[in-house]
Amino acid sequence: MTTETERLRERVAAELLRARDRTVRLTEAVDEGDLVAQHSPLMSPLVWDLAHVGNQEELWLVRDVGGREPVRRDIDELYDAFKHARRDRRALPLLNAAEARRYVAQVRDKALDVLDHARLDQGRRLVADGFAFGMIVQHEQQHDETMLATHQLRSGPPVLSAPPPPAPATPVTGEVLVPGGTFTMGTDTEVWALDNERPAHQVFVPSFHIDRAAVTNADYAAFMDAGGYDDPRWWSSPGWNHRQEAGLVAPAHWRRDGQGWAATTFGRTEPIVPDEPVVHVGFHEASAYATWAGKRLPTEAEWEKAARWDPATGRSRRYPWGDESPSPQHANLGQLHLRPAAAGAFPAGASPLGVHQLIGDVWEWTSSDFHGYPGFAAFPYREYSEVFFGPDYKVLRGGSFGTDRSAVRGTFRNWDYPIRRQIFTGFRCARDA
Ligand SMILES: [Fe+2]
């Protein structure tokens, strides 16, 4: 076995540990009552996420990769995300907090033993380059972000805290021109990329302008002050219907505060910060804002070209700043801060064309439906992405302040229903050149 394989093994173990530290922090921050409570019909009880993380690790690493005996085959059905809607999970005979903690620890011991013996340098595609382990690391980090979103929906005194994100040295405004032409979208080389990011393919994108920064709270408040929520001209017809039915008047978690607005963030209510990206808006609200502003949302291909295409070489980078993995200098990721940062706070993370903070801060709505790329092949299971393909879901890009660096890339694709705003969603605008 090469030392390269041993280094990969060490890196996998470190990533598994880092994900588990975060899971523990998110689940130890609240008491048992809060862990089993349903904080929103859109979310699972936190204790479900906890045991589900362990169950997926058991299914893929212990049983499939390791070929070991099941730890708890009897609970597979309870923690199968396709068997029970989130709103119904509280009523299931779930493991309690102590049982769930014991279960995930037992599974982890076995998974680390499987890792010690796995042939990462050859053999099955599932195991090569540590893919199955990388998939499980990302899965746990994705559930950690989901649990963070549950924390945002929970009522009661604050239990999470973090320092504020850095302030910008120079504020970033305006837009850039992305010249028309072909670029490489998706990837064949990113070893832990998921099936929907593959394969790499050439896409022609006509010239377009894209905003250098995400839409801010001040920008969005101007739309609201201009009567944006009351004017059907700015809304698509399904968007307007939803706006009417749901009675939308502002982003989620906003409330009137004298003449202005305040927002509740992880249990703390304070006036909105004008130059921070707006967060907790749905696709329909983002589209309506863009139409009002005389712009539109970028397509997914436009977003990825703005994020990855290097005009000097014509190649697509892993990230806007280059091929280097994200560090805290590049992007607001990993729950280091509990809010998005103002534009200009991460100049080292800008793209070659000068587009800022594409990675981190807020998930960005695109105008694109979620589909497989040409040549898509489900791997390792259809339920990861293929069953979600179609017009019901819109693609989100770039990750948020709550996304871990292991679970986002220039090619990473997220998706959700256009009405959803419980995740850390914002947007930036584009327009035809
Ligand atoms: Fe899951």
PDB file of N, CA, C and O in Angstrom, residues 369-399:
ATOM      1  N   ASP A 369     -34.395  24.203 -13.580  1.00  0.00           N
ATOM      2  CA  ASP A 369     -34.947  22.988 -12.980  1.00  0.00           C
ATOM      3  C   ASP A 369     -33.799  22.002 -12.757  1.00  0.00           C
ATOM      4  O   ASP A 369     -32.749  22.092 -13.404  1.00  0.00           O
ATOM      5  N   PHE A 370     -34.034  21.045 -11.870  1.00  0.00           N
ATOM      6  CA  PHE A 370     -33.004  20.057 -11.543  1.00  0.00           C
ATOM      7  C   PHE A 370     -33.100  18.871 -12.508  1.00  0.00           C
ATOM      8  O   PHE A 370     -34.114  18.173 -12.527  1.00  0.00           O
ATOM      9  N   HIS A 371     -32.058  18.706 -13.317  1.00  0.00           N
ATOM     10  CA  HIS A 371     -32.006  17.599 -14.283  1.00  0.00           C
ATOM     11  C   HIS A 371     -30.623  16.973 -14.256  1.00  0.00           C
ATOM     12  O   HIS A 371     -29.663  17.613 -13.825  1.00  0.00           O
ATOM     13  N   GLY A 372     -30.524  15.749 -14.794  1.00  0.00           N
ATOM     14  CA  GLY A 372     -29.219  15.114 -14.969  1.00  0.00           C
ATOM     15  C   GLY A 372     -28.492  15.728 -16.154  1.00  0.00           C
ATOM     16  O   GLY A 372     -29.124  16.158 -17.122  1.00  0.00           O
ATOM     17  N   TYR A 373     -27.176  15.796 -16.065  1.00  0.00           N
ATOM     18  CA  TYR A 373     -26.382  16.265 -17.204  1.00  0.00           C
ATOM     19  C   TYR A 373     -26.392  15.208 -18.311  1.00  0.00           C
ATOM     20  O   TYR A 373     -26.649  14.026 -18.032  1.00  0.00           O
ATOM     21  N   PRO A 374     -26.054  15.624 -19.546  1.00  0.00           N
ATOM     22  CA  PRO A 374     -25.986  14.623 -20.625  1.00  0.00           C
ATOM     23  C   PRO A 374     -25.002  13.508 -20.243  1.00  0.00           C
ATOM     24  O   PRO A 374     -23.874  13.805 -19.855  1.00  0.00           O
ATOM     25  N   GLY A 375     -25.460  12.280 -20.308  1.00  0.00           N
ATOM     26  CA  GLY A 375     -24.609  11.158 -19.920  1.00  0.00           C
ATOM     27  C   GLY A 375     -24.708  10.804 -18.445  1.00  0.00           C
ATOM     28  O   GLY A 375     -23.962   9.966 -17.942  1.00  0.00           O
ATOM     29  N   PHE A 376     -25.660  11.410 -17.741  1.00  0.00           N
ATOM     30  CA  PHE A 376     -25.829  11.131 -16.299  1.00  0.00           C
ATOM     31  C   PHE A 376     -26.030   9.642 -16.044  1.00  0.00           C
ATOM     32  O   PHE A 376     -26.763   8.965 -16.760  1.00  0.00           O
ATOM     33  N   ALA A 377     -25.388   9.147 -15.005  1.00  0.00           N
ATOM     34  CA  ALA A 377     -25.634   7.776 -14.550  1.00  0.00           C
ATOM     35  C   ALA A 377     -25.757   7.796 -13.034  1.00  0.00           C
ATOM     36  O   ALA A 377     -24.861   8.308 -12.347  1.00  0.00           O
ATOM     37  N   ALA A 378     -26.862   7.268 -12.515  1.00  0.00           N
ATOM     38  CA  ALA A 378     -27.071   7.257 -11.057  1.00  0.00           C
ATOM     39  C   ALA A 378     -25.970   6.442 -10.388  1.00  0.00           C
ATOM     40  O   ALA A 378     -25.622   5.350 -10.836  1.00  0.00           O
ATOM     41  N   PHE A 379     -25.407   6.999  -9.311  1.00  0.00           N
ATOM     42  CA  PHE A 379     -24.379   6.280  -8.555  1.00  0.00           C
ATOM     43  C   PHE A 379     -24.264   6.867  -7.164  1.00  0.00           C
ATOM     44  O   PHE A 379     -24.169   8.091  -7.048  1.00  0.00           O
ATOM     45  N   PRO A 380     -24.254   6.103  -6.104  1.00  0.00           N
ATOM     46  CA  PRO A 380     -24.411   4.651  -6.118  1.00  0.00           C
ATOM     47  C   PRO A 380     -25.867   4.217  -5.998  1.00  0.00           C
ATOM     48  O   PRO A 380     -26.112   3.029  -6.009  1.00  0.00           O
ATOM     49  N   TYR A 381     -26.805   5.157  -5.904  1.00  0.00           N
ATOM     50  CA  TYR A 381     -28.210   4.736  -5.805  1.00  0.00           C
ATOM     51  C   TYR A 381     -29.109   5.822  -6.382  1.00  0.00           C
ATOM     52  O   TYR A 381     -28.801   6.998  -6.321  1.00  0.00           O
ATOM     53  N   ARG A 382     -30.223   5.421  -6.996  1.00  0.00           N
ATOM     54  CA  ARG A 382     -31.109   6.355  -7.697  1.00  0.00           C
ATOM     55  C   ARG A 382     -31.665   7.409  -6.762  1.00  0.00           C
ATOM     56  O   ARG A 382     -31.931   8.523  -7.160  1.00  0.00           O
ATOM     57  N   GLU A 383     -31.856   7.041  -5.506  1.00  0.00           N
ATOM     58  CA  GLU A 383     -32.507   7.962  -4.564  1.00  0.00           C
ATOM     59  C   GLU A 383     -31.613   9.129  -4.190  1.00  0.00           C
ATOM     60  O   GLU A 383     -32.067  10.056  -3.556  1.00  0.00           O
ATOM     61  N   TYR A 384     -30.297   9.068  -4.545  1.00  0.00           N
ATOM     62  CA  TYR A 384     -29.499  10.243  -4.174  1.00  0.00           C
ATOM     63  C   TYR A 384     -29.989  11.477  -4.929  1.00  0.00           C
ATOM     64  O   TYR A 384     -30.266  12.497  -4.331  1.00  0.00           O
ATOM     65  N   SER A 385     -30.123  11.379  -6.269  1.00  0.00           N
ATOM     66  CA  SER A 385     -30.591  12.547  -7.011  1.00  0.00           C
ATOM     67  C   SER A 385     -31.618  12.253  -8.074  1.00  0.00           C
ATOM     68  O   SER A 385     -32.517  13.050  -8.293  1.00  0.00           O
ATOM     69  N   GLU A 386     -31.505  11.117  -8.754  1.00  0.00           N
ATOM     70  CA  GLU A 386     -32.309  10.909  -9.960  1.00  0.00           C
ATOM     71  C   GLU A 386     -33.810  11.010  -9.698  1.00  0.00           C
ATOM     72  O   GLU A 386     -34.552  11.538 -10.529  1.00  0.00           O
ATOM     73  N   VAL A 387     -34.246  10.523  -8.551  1.00  0.00           N
ATOM     74  CA  VAL A 387     -35.689  10.547  -8.277  1.00  0.00           C
ATOM     75  C   VAL A 387     -36.218  11.976  -8.098  1.00  0.00           C
ATOM     76  O   VAL A 387     -37.433  12.188  -8.102  1.00  0.00           O
ATOM     77  N   PHE A 388     -35.327  12.949  -7.964  1.00  0.00           N
ATOM     78  CA  PHE A 388     -35.751  14.349  -7.804  1.00  0.00           C
ATOM     79  C   PHE A 388     -35.710  15.138  -9.119  1.00  0.00           C
ATOM     80  O   PHE A 388     -36.093  16.306  -9.154  1.00  0.00           O
ATOM     81  N   PHE A 389     -35.189  14.516 -10.185  1.00  0.00           N
ATOM     82  CA  PHE A 389     -35.093  15.235 -11.459  1.00  0.00           C
ATOM     83  C   PHE A 389     -36.483  15.594 -11.971  1.00  0.00           C
ATOM     84  O   PHE A 389     -37.427  14.808 -11.834  1.00  0.00           O
ATOM     85  N   GLY A 390     -36.597  16.780 -12.574  1.00  0.00           N
ATOM     86  CA  GLY A 390     -37.871  17.191 -13.139  1.00  0.00           C
ATOM     87  C   GLY A 390     -38.166  18.638 -12.794  1.00  0.00           C
ATOM     88  O   GLY A 390     -37.341  19.322 -12.185  1.00  0.00           O
ATOM     89  N   PRO A 391     -39.342  19.108 -13.181  1.00  0.00           N
ATOM     90  CA  PRO A 391     -39.661  20.528 -13.049  1.00  0.00           C
ATOM     91  C   PRO A 391     -40.064  20.965 -11.638  1.00  0.00           C
ATOM     92  O   PRO A 391     -40.269  22.152 -11.402  1.00  0.00           O
ATOM     93  N   ASP A 392     -40.185  20.019 -10.697  1.00  0.00           N
ATOM     94  CA  ASP A 392     -40.665  20.403  -9.363  1.00  0.00           C
ATOM     95  C   ASP A 392     -39.614  21.125  -8.520  1.00  0.00           C
ATOM     96  O   ASP A 392     -39.957  21.844  -7.583  1.00  0.00           O
ATOM     97  N   TYR A 393     -38.352  20.889  -8.850  1.00  0.00           N
ATOM     98  CA  TYR A 393     -37.275  21.431  -8.010  1.00  0.00           C
ATOM     99  C   TYR A 393     -36.429  22.434  -8.791  1.00  0.00           C
ATOM    100  O   TYR A 393     -36.143  22.234  -9.969  1.00  0.00           O
ATOM    101  N   LYS A 394     -36.013  23.491  -8.090  1.00  0.00           N
ATOM    102  CA  LYS A 394     -35.074  24.463  -8.656  1.00  0.00           C
ATOM    103  C   LYS A 394     -33.692  24.227  -8.053  1.00  0.00           C
ATOM    104  O   LYS A 394     -33.562  23.856  -6.876  1.00  0.00           O
ATOM    105  N   VAL A 395     -32.675  24.493  -8.859  1.00  0.00           N
ATOM    106  CA  VAL A 395     -31.298  24.270  -8.412  1.00  0.00           C
ATOM    107  C   VAL A 395     -30.803  25.471  -7.616  1.00  0.00           C
ATOM    108  O   VAL A 395     -31.053  26.620  -7.986  1.00  0.00           O
ATOM    109  N   LEU A 396     -30.111  25.180  -6.536  1.00  0.00           N
ATOM    110  CA  LEU A 396     -29.425  26.180  -5.711  1.00  0.00           C
ATOM    111  C   LEU A 396     -27.937  25.899  -5.761  1.00  0.00           C
ATOM    112  O   LEU A 396     -27.523  24.745  -5.798  1.00  0.00           O
ATOM    113  N   ARG A 397     -27.130  26.944  -5.737  1.00  0.00           N
ATOM    114  CA  ARG A 397     -25.683  26.770  -5.886  1.00  0.00           C
ATOM    115  C   ARG A 397     -24.908  27.495  -4.787  1.00  0.00           C
ATOM    116  O   ARG A 397     -25.361  28.487  -4.232  1.00  0.00           O
ATOM    117  N   GLY A 398     -23.702  26.982  -4.536  1.00  0.00           N
ATOM    118  CA  GLY A 398     -22.685  27.739  -3.807  1.00  0.00           C
ATOM    119  C   GLY A 398     -22.566  27.520  -2.312  1.00  0.00           C
ATOM    120  O   GLY A 398     -21.573  27.897  -1.720  1.00  0.00           O
ATOM    121  N   GLY A 399     -23.586  26.917  -1.667  1.00  0.00           N
ATOM    122  CA  GLY A 399     -23.471  26.692  -0.231  1.00  0.00           C
ATOM    123  C   GLY A 399     -23.734  27.953   0.575  1.00  0.00           C
ATOM    124  O   GLY A 399     -23.812  29.057   0.034  1.00  0.00           O
TER     125      GLY A 399
END
